[in-house]
Amino acid sequence: MASPGQKVVLITGCSSGIGLRMAVMLAKDEKKRYHVIATMRDLKRKDKLVEAAGETYGKTLSLAVLDVCTDESVKQCIDSIKDRHVDVLINNAGIGLVGPVESIPIEEMKKVFETNFFGVIRMIKEVMPDMKKRRGGHIIVVSSVMGLQGVVFNDVYAASKFAMEGFCECLAVQLLKFNVTLSLIEPGPVHTEFEAKMIQEVKQRECPGADPDTVHYFKNVYLPSSLDIFEALGQTPDDIAKCTKKVIEASSPRFRNLTNPLYTPIVAMKYADETGGLSVHAFYHMLFNMGSLMHVSMTAMKYLTCGCLRSRTVSPN
Ligand SMILES: NC(=O)C1=CN([C@@H]2O[C@H](COP(=O)(O)OP(=O)(O)OC[C@H]3O[C@@H](n4cnc5c(N)ncnc54)[C@H](OP(=O)(O)O)[C@@H]3O)[C@@H](O)[C@H]2O)C=CC1
Ligand SMILES: CC1=C(/C=C/C(C)=C/C=C/C(C)=C/C=O)C(C)(C)CCC1
């Protein structure tokens, strides 16, 4: 249970990756300012978290079951918290989906929206009314750079994050009136199980319904380029946890928080040309013309990233 003066932080999806590192970093806060309720849908997957939490487990970190796709699970978890009091809600749980649209069953696409979009809304609906009553609280949503700029063959995943961004843009304004803060964390590639699952998925996906050219572009052009991008630009889950801790501790937290300065030009490009042509053609060029020549546009990406743009991200350091 939280001690007086401690902030109660509830995080979804703590069995691996970003959620796990966020939970541990906040639980290990030197000043013991947080009591972390680290949640996961299947407690059989708790060992990595418990090991990383070390002696904070049972003190500043406790575990709870929560599946963001189930109303009862969300309600049960929040009801089990003293006075249902959550100071900081971190919506981290999420799943990816890559591949040619024509080869993915609608049911699989719905699962992505059910988790990444409705899962977050389900959490917010359960926690936000108490925050509004108390006139205080902070809701954090782990979005993605793909919530701002689509990436080829990530159509449905990007759409789920775009949807979340739109939802949050609307809600942030209302919440301001209730002294409740809403912040988006927008990482680029991060080395977690997400990446491993993506590689696995691509290898296994037979792409029924997609023509041979499309399958070739997906497997032999997109995938190697995407792996290069992960290799060259990938952050660690600790980087994202540090950025998020900074956002929680800021006196006036920003609404949007890109974690990787190397992605700032990509987002800037979108706003620099309202017709959208610049982004579409630049992505086309980077993937199909520069990809095989120089292992995608790493040089271009770095060239595009100047110091002044770096200041527009929340650096982990
Ligand atoms: N890695 C990356 O490159 C990036 C990731 N992100 C976002 O970061 C967030 C965390 O992903 P990351 O740590 O990388 O990936 P991981 O796959 O390592 O972690 C995802 C977590 O979400 C959990 N989860 C999935 N479905 C549910 C559910 N229905 N209810 C509760 N928990 C669930 C998983 O639990 P289980 O173990 O049970 O499957 C797991 O703990 C996601 O929202 C993702 O979209 C954003 C930008 C880049
Ligand atoms: C930038 C870029 C590419 C890939 C970007 C990737 C792969 C981003 C992944 C982001 C993730 C994983 C976000 C998670 O939410 C391409 C298309 C290879 C080539 C063109 C430039």
mmCIF file of C-alpha atoms and ligand atoms in Angstrom:
data_model
loop_
_atom_site.group_PDB
_atom_site.id
_atom_site.type_symbol
_atom_site.label_atom_id
_atom_site.label_comp_id
_atom_site.label_asym_id
_atom_site.label_seq_id
_atom_site.Cartn_x
_atom_site.Cartn_y
_atom_site.Cartn_z
ATOM 1 C CA MET A 1 0.000 0.000 0.000
ATOM 2 C CA ALA A 2 1.158 3.560 -0.699
ATOM 3 C CA SER A 3 2.612 5.522 2.233
ATOM 4 C CA PRO A 4 1.283 9.022 2.912
ATOM 5 C CA GLY A 5 2.752 11.496 0.429
ATOM 6 C CA GLN A 6 3.567 8.811 -2.126
ATOM 7 C CA LYS A 7 2.014 9.073 -5.586
ATOM 8 C CA VAL A 8 0.145 5.983 -6.757
ATOM 9 C CA VAL A 9 1.287 5.124 -10.294
ATOM 10 C CA LEU A 10 -0.575 2.422 -12.225
ATOM 11 C CA ILE A 11 1.120 1.041 -15.340
ATOM 12 C CA THR A 12 -0.380 -1.379 -17.885
ATOM 13 C CA GLY A 13 1.630 -4.053 -19.717
ATOM 14 C CA CYS A 14 4.507 -4.537 -17.260
ATOM 15 C CA SER A 15 5.499 -8.119 -18.169
ATOM 16 C CA SER A 16 8.181 -6.880 -20.587
ATOM 17 C CA GLY A 17 9.763 -3.963 -22.405
ATOM 18 C CA ILE A 18 8.929 -0.345 -21.731
ATOM 19 C CA GLY A 19 6.257 -1.003 -19.076
ATOM 20 C CA LEU A 20 8.592 -3.234 -17.076
ATOM 21 C CA ARG A 21 11.414 -0.674 -17.108
ATOM 22 C CA MET A 22 9.060 2.194 -16.224
ATOM 23 C CA ALA A 23 7.704 0.235 -13.255
ATOM 24 C CA VAL A 24 11.174 -0.599 -11.947
ATOM 25 C CA MET A 25 12.602 2.897 -12.473
ATOM 26 C CA LEU A 26 9.738 4.592 -10.650
ATOM 27 C CA ALA A 27 9.739 2.009 -7.853
ATOM 28 C CA LYS A 28 13.484 2.602 -7.369
ATOM 29 C CA ASP A 29 13.079 6.387 -7.121
ATOM 30 C CA GLU A 30 15.700 7.570 -4.621
ATOM 31 C CA LYS A 31 13.217 9.697 -2.716
ATOM 32 C CA LYS A 32 10.614 6.889 -2.699
ATOM 33 C CA ARG A 33 8.037 9.269 -4.138
ATOM 34 C CA TYR A 34 6.025 6.578 -5.924
ATOM 35 C CA HIS A 35 4.042 3.482 -5.151
ATOM 36 C CA VAL A 36 3.904 1.561 -8.400
ATOM 37 C CA ILE A 37 1.067 -0.809 -9.218
ATOM 38 C CA ALA A 38 2.650 -2.798 -12.024
ATOM 39 C CA THR A 39 -0.069 -4.637 -13.937
ATOM 40 C CA MET A 40 -0.019 -7.403 -16.514
ATOM 41 C CA ARG A 41 -2.676 -9.618 -18.054
ATOM 42 C CA ASP A 42 -0.979 -12.880 -17.091
ATOM 43 C CA LEU A 43 0.805 -13.143 -13.754
ATOM 44 C CA LYS A 44 2.666 -16.225 -14.999
ATOM 45 C CA ARG A 45 4.834 -13.682 -16.843
ATOM 46 C CA LYS A 46 5.820 -11.822 -13.660
ATOM 47 C CA ASP A 47 9.308 -13.300 -13.051
ATOM 48 C CA LYS A 48 11.355 -10.817 -15.112
ATOM 49 C CA LEU A 49 9.638 -7.875 -13.436
ATOM 50 C CA VAL A 50 9.984 -9.318 -9.935
ATOM 51 C CA GLU A 51 13.669 -10.000 -10.527
ATOM 52 C CA ALA A 52 14.303 -6.498 -11.901
ATOM 53 C CA ALA A 53 12.332 -4.899 -9.073
ATOM 54 C CA GLY A 54 14.598 -6.567 -6.481
ATOM 55 C CA GLU A 55 13.903 -5.401 -2.965
ATOM 56 C CA THR A 56 11.359 -2.804 -4.099
ATOM 57 C CA TYR A 57 8.956 -5.702 -4.788
ATOM 58 C CA GLY A 58 6.309 -5.691 -2.047
ATOM 59 C CA LYS A 59 7.467 -2.243 -0.883
ATOM 60 C CA THR A 60 7.261 0.507 -3.504
ATOM 61 C CA LEU A 61 6.120 -1.936 -6.202
ATOM 62 C CA SER A 62 3.115 -4.213 -6.125
ATOM 63 C CA LEU A 63 1.677 -6.474 -8.786
ATOM 64 C CA ALA A 64 -1.871 -6.740 -10.095
ATOM 65 C CA VAL A 65 -3.664 -8.529 -12.911
ATOM 66 C CA LEU A 66 -5.111 -6.315 -15.615
ATOM 67 C CA ASP A 67 -6.138 -7.091 -19.173
ATOM 68 C CA VAL A 68 -6.894 -3.830 -20.973
ATOM 69 C CA CYS A 69 -9.235 -5.682 -23.347
ATOM 70 C CA THR A 70 -11.703 -6.724 -20.619
ATOM 71 C CA ASP A 71 -14.110 -4.394 -18.783
ATOM 72 C CA GLU A 72 -14.317 -6.647 -15.696
ATOM 73 C CA SER A 73 -10.548 -7.025 -15.405
ATOM 74 C CA VAL A 74 -10.032 -3.251 -15.541
ATOM 75 C CA LYS A 75 -12.828 -2.574 -13.034
ATOM 76 C CA GLN A 76 -11.676 -5.292 -10.638
ATOM 77 C CA CYS A 77 -8.133 -3.956 -10.623
ATOM 78 C CA ILE A 78 -9.123 -0.337 -10.015
ATOM 79 C CA ASP A 79 -11.679 -1.376 -7.344
ATOM 80 C CA SER A 80 -8.910 -3.237 -5.511
ATOM 81 C CA ILE A 81 -6.918 -0.009 -5.031
ATOM 82 C CA LYS A 82 -7.505 1.932 -1.799
ATOM 83 C CA ASP A 83 -10.175 4.589 -2.487
ATOM 84 C CA ARG A 84 -9.638 3.777 -6.208
ATOM 85 C CA HIS A 85 -6.983 6.480 -5.927
ATOM 86 C CA VAL A 86 -4.559 6.623 -8.859
ATOM 87 C CA ASP A 87 -2.380 9.726 -9.218
ATOM 88 C CA VAL A 88 -0.599 8.727 -12.413
ATOM 89 C CA LEU A 89 -2.054 6.315 -14.966
ATOM 90 C CA ILE A 90 0.466 5.077 -17.542
ATOM 91 C CA ASN A 91 -1.207 3.434 -20.542
ATOM 92 C CA ASN A 92 1.626 1.384 -21.948
ATOM 93 C CA ALA A 93 0.149 -1.981 -23.021
ATOM 94 C CA GLY A 94 0.108 -2.297 -26.787
ATOM 95 C CA ILE A 95 0.645 -4.659 -29.687
ATOM 96 C CA GLY A 96 2.126 -4.248 -33.161
ATOM 97 C CA LEU A 97 0.990 -5.480 -36.560
ATOM 98 C CA VAL A 98 2.965 -5.394 -39.819
ATOM 99 C CA GLY A 99 2.271 -6.716 -43.272
ATOM 100 C CA PRO A 100 0.357 -6.063 -46.481
ATOM 101 C CA VAL A 101 -3.206 -5.021 -45.632
ATOM 102 C CA GLU A 102 -4.712 -7.471 -48.128
ATOM 103 C CA SER A 103 -3.155 -10.413 -46.258
ATOM 104 C CA ILE A 104 -4.329 -9.510 -42.739
ATOM 105 C CA PRO A 105 -7.736 -10.732 -41.513
ATOM 106 C CA ILE A 106 -10.007 -7.973 -40.192
ATOM 107 C CA GLU A 107 -10.207 -9.865 -36.856
ATOM 108 C CA GLU A 108 -6.455 -9.379 -36.344
ATOM 109 C CA MET A 109 -6.774 -5.694 -37.142
ATOM 110 C CA LYS A 110 -9.621 -5.369 -34.632
ATOM 111 C CA LYS A 111 -7.389 -6.924 -31.951
ATOM 112 C CA VAL A 112 -4.884 -4.118 -32.498
ATOM 113 C CA PHE A 113 -7.561 -1.447 -32.088
ATOM 114 C CA GLU A 114 -9.083 -3.336 -29.147
ATOM 115 C CA THR A 115 -5.721 -3.192 -27.336
ATOM 116 C CA ASN A 116 -4.042 0.027 -28.499
ATOM 117 C CA PHE A 117 -7.148 2.214 -28.771
ATOM 118 C CA PHE A 118 -10.115 0.833 -26.826
ATOM 119 C CA GLY A 119 -7.769 -0.621 -24.179
ATOM 120 C CA VAL A 120 -6.541 2.877 -23.347
ATOM 121 C CA ILE A 121 -10.042 4.340 -23.432
ATOM 122 C CA ARG A 122 -11.281 1.581 -21.122
ATOM 123 C CA MET A 123 -8.558 2.508 -18.607
ATOM 124 C CA ILE A 124 -9.209 6.231 -18.899
ATOM 125 C CA LYS A 125 -12.985 5.776 -18.439
ATOM 126 C CA GLU A 126 -12.353 3.858 -15.212
ATOM 127 C CA VAL A 127 -9.777 6.212 -13.681
ATOM 128 C CA MET A 128 -10.532 9.685 -15.068
ATOM 129 C CA PRO A 129 -13.855 10.412 -13.266
ATOM 130 C CA ASP A 130 -12.145 10.112 -9.843
ATOM 131 C CA MET A 131 -9.262 12.304 -11.051
ATOM 132 C CA LYS A 132 -11.762 14.929 -12.238
ATOM 133 C CA LYS A 133 -13.554 14.826 -8.864
ATOM 134 C CA ARG A 134 -10.240 15.258 -7.047
ATOM 135 C CA ARG A 135 -9.168 18.003 -9.456
ATOM 136 C CA GLY A 136 -5.824 16.313 -9.955
ATOM 137 C CA GLY A 137 -3.997 13.505 -11.722
ATOM 138 C CA HIS A 138 -1.814 12.718 -14.686
ATOM 139 C CA ILE A 139 -2.732 10.393 -17.561
ATOM 140 C CA ILE A 140 0.125 9.234 -19.740
ATOM 141 C CA VAL A 141 -0.374 7.440 -23.040
ATOM 142 C CA VAL A 142 2.470 5.605 -24.746
ATOM 143 C CA SER A 143 1.768 6.455 -28.355
ATOM 144 C CA SER A 144 4.492 6.303 -31.025
ATOM 145 C CA VAL A 145 6.097 8.339 -33.785
ATOM 146 C CA MET A 146 3.702 6.233 -35.820
ATOM 147 C CA GLY A 147 0.908 8.164 -34.127
ATOM 148 C CA LEU A 148 2.167 11.206 -36.034
ATOM 149 C CA GLN A 149 3.625 9.771 -39.218
ATOM 150 C CA GLY A 150 2.597 6.536 -40.888
ATOM 151 C CA VAL A 151 5.244 4.024 -41.943
ATOM 152 C CA VAL A 152 4.705 1.724 -44.922
ATOM 153 C CA PHE A 153 3.339 -1.780 -44.066
ATOM 154 C CA ASN A 154 2.389 -0.621 -40.545
ATOM 155 C CA ASP A 155 -0.987 0.669 -41.765
ATOM 156 C CA VAL A 156 -3.248 -0.649 -39.025
ATOM 157 C CA TYR A 157 -0.802 -0.219 -36.124
ATOM 158 C CA ALA A 158 -0.168 3.405 -37.172
ATOM 159 C CA ALA A 159 -3.918 3.961 -37.547
ATOM 160 C CA SER A 160 -4.476 2.736 -33.968
ATOM 161 C CA LYS A 161 -1.877 5.198 -32.651
ATOM 162 C CA PHE A 162 -3.226 8.057 -34.831
ATOM 163 C CA ALA A 163 -6.668 7.327 -33.384
ATOM 164 C CA MET A 164 -5.237 7.553 -29.885
ATOM 165 C CA GLU A 165 -3.530 10.859 -30.660
ATOM 166 C CA GLY A 166 -6.802 12.326 -31.942
ATOM 167 C CA PHE A 167 -8.685 11.092 -28.898
ATOM 168 C CA CYS A 168 -6.076 12.605 -26.573
ATOM 169 C CA GLU A 169 -5.998 15.957 -28.420
ATOM 170 C CA CYS A 170 -9.704 16.307 -27.691
ATOM 171 C CA LEU A 171 -9.611 15.109 -24.111
ATOM 172 C CA ALA A 172 -6.544 17.131 -23.040
ATOM 173 C CA VAL A 173 -8.470 20.385 -23.461
ATOM 174 C CA GLN A 174 -11.398 19.278 -21.293
ATOM 175 C CA LEU A 175 -9.101 17.815 -18.637
ATOM 176 C CA LEU A 176 -7.195 21.065 -18.282
ATOM 177 C CA LYS A 177 -10.374 22.558 -16.805
ATOM 178 C CA PHE A 178 -10.220 19.845 -14.081
ATOM 179 C CA ASN A 179 -6.489 20.234 -13.400
ATOM 180 C CA VAL A 180 -5.859 16.766 -14.852
ATOM 181 C CA THR A 181 -2.829 16.502 -17.154
ATOM 182 C CA LEU A 182 -2.641 14.352 -20.271
ATOM 183 C CA SER A 183 0.714 13.543 -21.896
ATOM 184 C CA LEU A 184 1.662 11.501 -24.938
ATOM 185 C CA ILE A 185 5.003 9.689 -25.094
ATOM 186 C CA GLU A 186 6.055 9.159 -28.711
ATOM 187 C CA PRO A 187 8.983 6.764 -29.082
ATOM 188 C CA GLY A 188 10.575 5.710 -32.350
ATOM 189 C CA PRO A 189 11.961 2.164 -32.495
ATOM 190 C CA VAL A 190 12.788 0.654 -29.098
ATOM 191 C CA HIS A 191 14.560 -2.655 -28.504
ATOM 192 C CA THR A 192 11.907 -4.756 -26.766
ATOM 193 C CA GLU A 193 9.911 -7.914 -27.434
ATOM 194 C CA PHE A 194 7.894 -5.711 -29.802
ATOM 195 C CA GLU A 195 10.805 -5.840 -32.283
ATOM 196 C CA ALA A 196 11.325 -9.593 -31.844
ATOM 197 C CA LYS A 197 7.599 -10.216 -32.303
ATOM 198 C CA MET A 198 7.687 -8.116 -35.495
ATOM 199 C CA ILE A 199 10.563 -10.126 -36.987
ATOM 200 C CA GLN A 200 8.860 -13.375 -36.020
ATOM 201 C CA GLU A 201 5.587 -12.191 -37.542
ATOM 202 C CA VAL A 202 7.210 -11.229 -40.842
ATOM 203 C CA LYS A 203 9.005 -14.573 -41.094
ATOM 204 C CA GLN A 204 5.817 -16.495 -40.396
ATOM 205 C CA ARG A 205 3.436 -14.388 -42.442
ATOM 206 C CA GLU A 206 2.730 -16.112 -45.714
ATOM 207 C CA CYS A 207 0.786 -13.121 -46.960
ATOM 208 C CA PRO A 208 -2.168 -14.922 -48.541
ATOM 209 C CA GLY A 209 -4.030 -12.600 -50.876
ATOM 210 C CA ALA A 210 -1.041 -10.336 -51.538
ATOM 211 C CA ASP A 211 0.578 -10.365 -54.996
ATOM 212 C CA PRO A 212 4.224 -11.464 -55.366
ATOM 213 C CA ASP A 213 5.520 -7.902 -55.931
ATOM 214 C CA THR A 214 3.920 -6.668 -52.714
ATOM 215 C CA VAL A 215 5.294 -9.638 -50.761
ATOM 216 C CA HIS A 216 8.728 -8.934 -52.226
ATOM 217 C CA TYR A 217 8.593 -5.240 -51.213
ATOM 218 C CA PHE A 218 7.453 -6.238 -47.729
ATOM 219 C CA LYS A 219 9.952 -9.014 -47.042
ATOM 220 C CA ASN A 220 12.978 -7.974 -49.077
ATOM 221 C CA VAL A 221 12.795 -4.194 -49.110
ATOM 222 C CA TYR A 222 10.832 -3.037 -46.033
ATOM 223 C CA LEU A 223 12.062 -5.631 -43.534
ATOM 224 C CA PRO A 224 15.845 -5.198 -44.018
ATOM 225 C CA SER A 225 15.418 -1.397 -44.020
ATOM 226 C CA SER A 226 13.307 -1.544 -40.921
ATOM 227 C CA LEU A 227 15.899 -3.689 -39.149
ATOM 228 C CA ASP A 228 18.558 -1.146 -40.134
ATOM 229 C CA ILE A 229 16.443 1.604 -38.639
ATOM 230 C CA PHE A 230 16.061 -0.347 -35.382
ATOM 231 C CA GLU A 231 19.797 -1.005 -35.326
ATOM 232 C CA ALA A 232 20.793 2.598 -36.005
ATOM 233 C CA LEU A 233 18.111 4.569 -34.161
ATOM 234 C CA GLY A 234 16.729 2.101 -31.628
ATOM 235 C CA GLN A 235 16.442 3.330 -28.053
ATOM 236 C CA THR A 236 16.377 1.170 -24.950
ATOM 237 C CA PRO A 237 13.265 0.728 -22.807
ATOM 238 C CA ASP A 238 15.262 2.493 -20.069
ATOM 239 C CA ASP A 239 15.572 5.558 -22.333
ATOM 240 C CA ILE A 240 11.790 5.675 -22.647
ATOM 241 C CA ALA A 241 11.330 5.110 -18.904
ATOM 242 C CA LYS A 242 13.707 8.021 -18.152
ATOM 243 C CA CYS A 243 11.830 10.319 -20.551
ATOM 244 C CA THR A 244 8.537 9.340 -18.969
ATOM 245 C CA LYS A 245 9.830 9.936 -15.431
ATOM 246 C CA LYS A 246 10.926 13.416 -16.560
ATOM 247 C CA VAL A 247 7.447 14.068 -17.938
ATOM 248 C CA ILE A 248 5.818 12.925 -14.665
ATOM 249 C CA GLU A 249 8.149 15.144 -12.637
ATOM 250 C CA ALA A 250 7.927 18.257 -14.851
ATOM 251 C CA SER A 251 6.264 21.289 -13.254
ATOM 252 C CA SER A 252 4.185 21.755 -16.402
ATOM 253 C CA PRO A 253 4.389 18.538 -18.427
ATOM 254 C CA ARG A 254 4.285 18.812 -22.198
ATOM 255 C CA PHE A 255 1.415 17.275 -24.133
ATOM 256 C CA ARG A 256 3.590 15.700 -26.867
ATOM 257 C CA ASN A 257 6.901 14.068 -26.029
ATOM 258 C CA LEU A 258 8.962 12.614 -28.876
ATOM 259 C CA THR A 259 11.709 10.562 -27.255
ATOM 260 C CA ASN A 260 14.038 10.277 -30.236
ATOM 261 C CA PRO A 261 15.491 13.456 -31.799
ATOM 262 C CA LEU A 262 16.304 11.574 -34.993
ATOM 263 C CA TYR A 263 12.585 11.367 -35.745
ATOM 264 C CA THR A 264 11.906 15.081 -35.343
ATOM 265 C CA PRO A 265 12.661 15.905 -39.014
ATOM 266 C CA ILE A 266 10.220 13.257 -40.184
ATOM 267 C CA VAL A 267 7.465 14.859 -38.172
ATOM 268 C CA ALA A 268 8.592 18.371 -39.153
ATOM 269 C CA MET A 269 8.460 17.373 -42.826
ATOM 270 C CA LYS A 270 4.788 16.523 -42.444
ATOM 271 C CA TYR A 271 3.922 19.963 -41.098
ATOM 272 C CA ALA A 272 6.225 21.720 -43.588
ATOM 273 C CA ASP A 273 4.039 20.692 -46.534
ATOM 274 C CA GLU A 274 0.311 20.742 -46.008
ATOM 275 C CA THR A 275 -0.310 18.844 -49.272
ATOM 276 C CA GLY A 276 1.353 15.757 -47.768
ATOM 277 C CA GLY A 277 3.365 15.224 -50.940
ATOM 278 C CA LEU A 278 6.727 15.898 -49.301
ATOM 279 C CA SER A 279 6.282 13.112 -46.729
ATOM 280 C CA VAL A 280 4.862 10.564 -49.168
ATOM 281 C CA HIS A 281 7.616 11.135 -51.736
ATOM 282 C CA ALA A 282 10.423 11.369 -49.172
ATOM 283 C CA PHE A 283 9.355 8.033 -47.633
ATOM 284 C CA TYR A 284 9.061 6.488 -51.081
ATOM 285 C CA HIS A 285 12.519 7.720 -52.001
ATOM 286 C CA MET A 286 14.077 6.649 -48.692
ATOM 287 C CA LEU A 287 12.631 3.159 -48.971
ATOM 288 C CA PHE A 288 12.734 2.304 -52.658
ATOM 289 C CA ASN A 289 15.634 4.378 -53.983
ATOM 290 C CA MET A 290 17.985 4.830 -51.077
ATOM 291 C CA GLY A 291 17.247 1.704 -49.065
ATOM 292 C CA SER A 292 19.395 -0.805 -50.880
ATOM 293 C CA LEU A 293 22.040 1.751 -51.816
ATOM 294 C CA MET A 294 23.003 2.860 -48.365
ATOM 295 C CA HIS A 295 21.151 0.746 -45.919
ATOM 296 C CA VAL A 296 18.187 3.050 -45.938
ATOM 297 C CA SER A 297 18.451 6.677 -45.293
ATOM 298 C CA MET A 298 20.473 6.610 -42.130
ATOM 299 C CA THR A 299 22.775 9.271 -43.462
ATOM 300 C CA ALA A 300 19.821 11.313 -44.657
ATOM 301 C CA MET A 301 18.108 10.941 -41.308
ATOM 302 C CA LYS A 302 21.205 12.118 -39.460
ATOM 303 C CA TYR A 303 21.767 14.920 -41.990
ATOM 304 C CA LEU A 304 18.199 16.085 -41.508
ATOM 305 C CA THR A 305 18.582 16.171 -37.750
ATOM 306 C CA CYS A 306 20.114 19.438 -36.714
ATOM 307 C CA GLY A 307 20.758 20.617 -33.172
ATOM 308 C CA CYS A 308 17.818 22.990 -33.085
ATOM 309 C CA LEU A 309 15.409 20.109 -33.687
ATOM 310 C CA ARG A 310 16.913 18.056 -30.893
ATOM 311 C CA SER A 311 15.593 20.543 -28.361
ATOM 312 C CA ARG A 312 12.068 19.621 -29.439
ATOM 313 C CA THR A 313 12.337 16.161 -27.882
ATOM 314 C CA VAL A 314 12.405 15.051 -24.279
ATOM 315 C CA SER A 315 15.890 13.595 -23.973
ATOM 316 C CA PRO A 316 16.415 10.673 -21.615
ATOM 317 C CA ASN A 317 19.570 12.348 -20.200
HETATM 318 N N1 LIG B 1 9.123 -1.154 -29.172
HETATM 319 C C1 LIG B 1 8.911 -0.166 -30.000
HETATM 320 O O1 LIG B 1 9.636 0.009 -31.007
HETATM 321 C C2 LIG B 1 7.839 0.841 -29.714
HETATM 322 C C3 LIG B 1 6.796 0.574 -28.863
HETATM 323 N N2 LIG B 1 5.826 1.522 -28.659
HETATM 324 C C4 LIG B 1 4.706 1.261 -27.761
HETATM 325 O O2 LIG B 1 5.214 0.972 -26.473
HETATM 326 C C5 LIG B 1 4.276 0.201 -25.740
HETATM 327 C C6 LIG B 1 5.007 -0.961 -25.061
HETATM 328 O O3 LIG B 1 5.564 -1.799 -26.033
HETATM 329 P P1 LIG B 1 6.971 -2.545 -25.866
HETATM 330 O O4 LIG B 1 7.412 -2.494 -24.472
HETATM 331 O O5 LIG B 1 7.860 -2.062 -26.915
HETATM 332 O O6 LIG B 1 6.530 -4.026 -26.292
HETATM 333 P P2 LIG B 1 6.416 -5.400 -25.475
HETATM 334 O O7 LIG B 1 5.834 -6.348 -26.460
HETATM 335 O O8 LIG B 1 7.715 -5.730 -24.847
HETATM 336 O O9 LIG B 1 5.383 -5.061 -24.319
HETATM 337 C C7 LIG B 1 4.025 -4.915 -24.534
HETATM 338 C C8 LIG B 1 3.291 -5.161 -23.241
HETATM 339 O O10 LIG B 1 1.892 -4.967 -23.452
HETATM 340 C C9 LIG B 1 1.234 -6.068 -22.870
HETATM 341 N N3 LIG B 1 -0.096 -6.314 -23.402
HETATM 342 C C10 LIG B 1 -0.468 -6.666 -24.657
HETATM 343 N N4 LIG B 1 -1.787 -6.839 -24.713
HETATM 344 C C11 LIG B 1 -2.274 -6.580 -23.468
HETATM 345 C C12 LIG B 1 -3.570 -6.580 -22.877
HETATM 346 N N5 LIG B 1 -4.660 -6.905 -23.572
HETATM 347 N N6 LIG B 1 -3.686 -6.242 -21.573
HETATM 348 C C13 LIG B 1 -2.608 -5.928 -20.835
HETATM 349 N N7 LIG B 1 -1.356 -5.938 -21.323
HETATM 350 C C14 LIG B 1 -1.199 -6.251 -22.630
HETATM 351 C C15 LIG B 1 2.163 -7.249 -23.097
HETATM 352 O O11 LIG B 1 1.778 -8.302 -22.221
HETATM 353 P P3 LIG B 1 1.952 -9.878 -22.559
HETATM 354 O O12 LIG B 1 3.302 -10.225 -22.046
HETATM 355 O O13 LIG B 1 0.863 -10.524 -21.781
HETATM 356 O O14 LIG B 1 1.804 -10.029 -24.040
HETATM 357 C C16 LIG B 1 3.480 -6.585 -22.730
HETATM 358 O O15 LIG B 1 3.644 -6.538 -21.343
HETATM 359 C C17 LIG B 1 3.210 -0.238 -26.751
HETATM 360 O O16 LIG B 1 2.076 0.582 -26.589
HETATM 361 C C18 LIG B 1 3.862 0.056 -28.096
HETATM 362 O O17 LIG B 1 2.916 0.344 -29.096
HETATM 363 C C19 LIG B 1 5.871 2.757 -29.245
HETATM 364 C C20 LIG B 1 6.890 3.064 -30.091
HETATM 365 C C21 LIG B 1 7.935 2.120 -30.413
HETATM 366 C C1 LIG B 2 11.931 5.826 -40.950
HETATM 367 C C2 LIG B 2 11.922 4.991 -42.183
HETATM 368 C C3 LIG B 2 11.553 3.661 -42.211
HETATM 369 C C4 LIG B 2 11.157 2.854 -41.053
HETATM 370 C C5 LIG B 2 10.767 3.227 -39.881
HETATM 371 C C6 LIG B 2 10.439 2.323 -38.833
HETATM 372 C C7 LIG B 2 10.638 0.884 -38.998
HETATM 373 C C8 LIG B 2 9.940 2.836 -37.701
HETATM 374 C C9 LIG B 2 9.483 2.068 -36.600
HETATM 375 C C10 LIG B 2 8.851 2.646 -35.574
HETATM 376 C C11 LIG B 2 8.253 1.892 -34.536
HETATM 377 C C12 LIG B 2 8.591 0.485 -34.317
HETATM 378 C C13 LIG B 2 7.307 2.474 -33.788
HETATM 379 C C14 LIG B 2 6.541 1.807 -32.823
HETATM 380 O O1 LIG B 2 5.545 2.304 -32.385
HETATM 381 C C15 LIG B 2 11.539 2.887 -43.497
HETATM 382 C C16 LIG B 2 10.121 2.673 -43.936
HETATM 383 C C17 LIG B 2 12.206 1.561 -43.324
HETATM 384 C C18 LIG B 2 12.297 3.612 -44.612
HETATM 385 C C19 LIG B 2 12.061 5.023 -44.673
HETATM 386 C C20 LIG B 2 12.402 5.707 -43.400
#
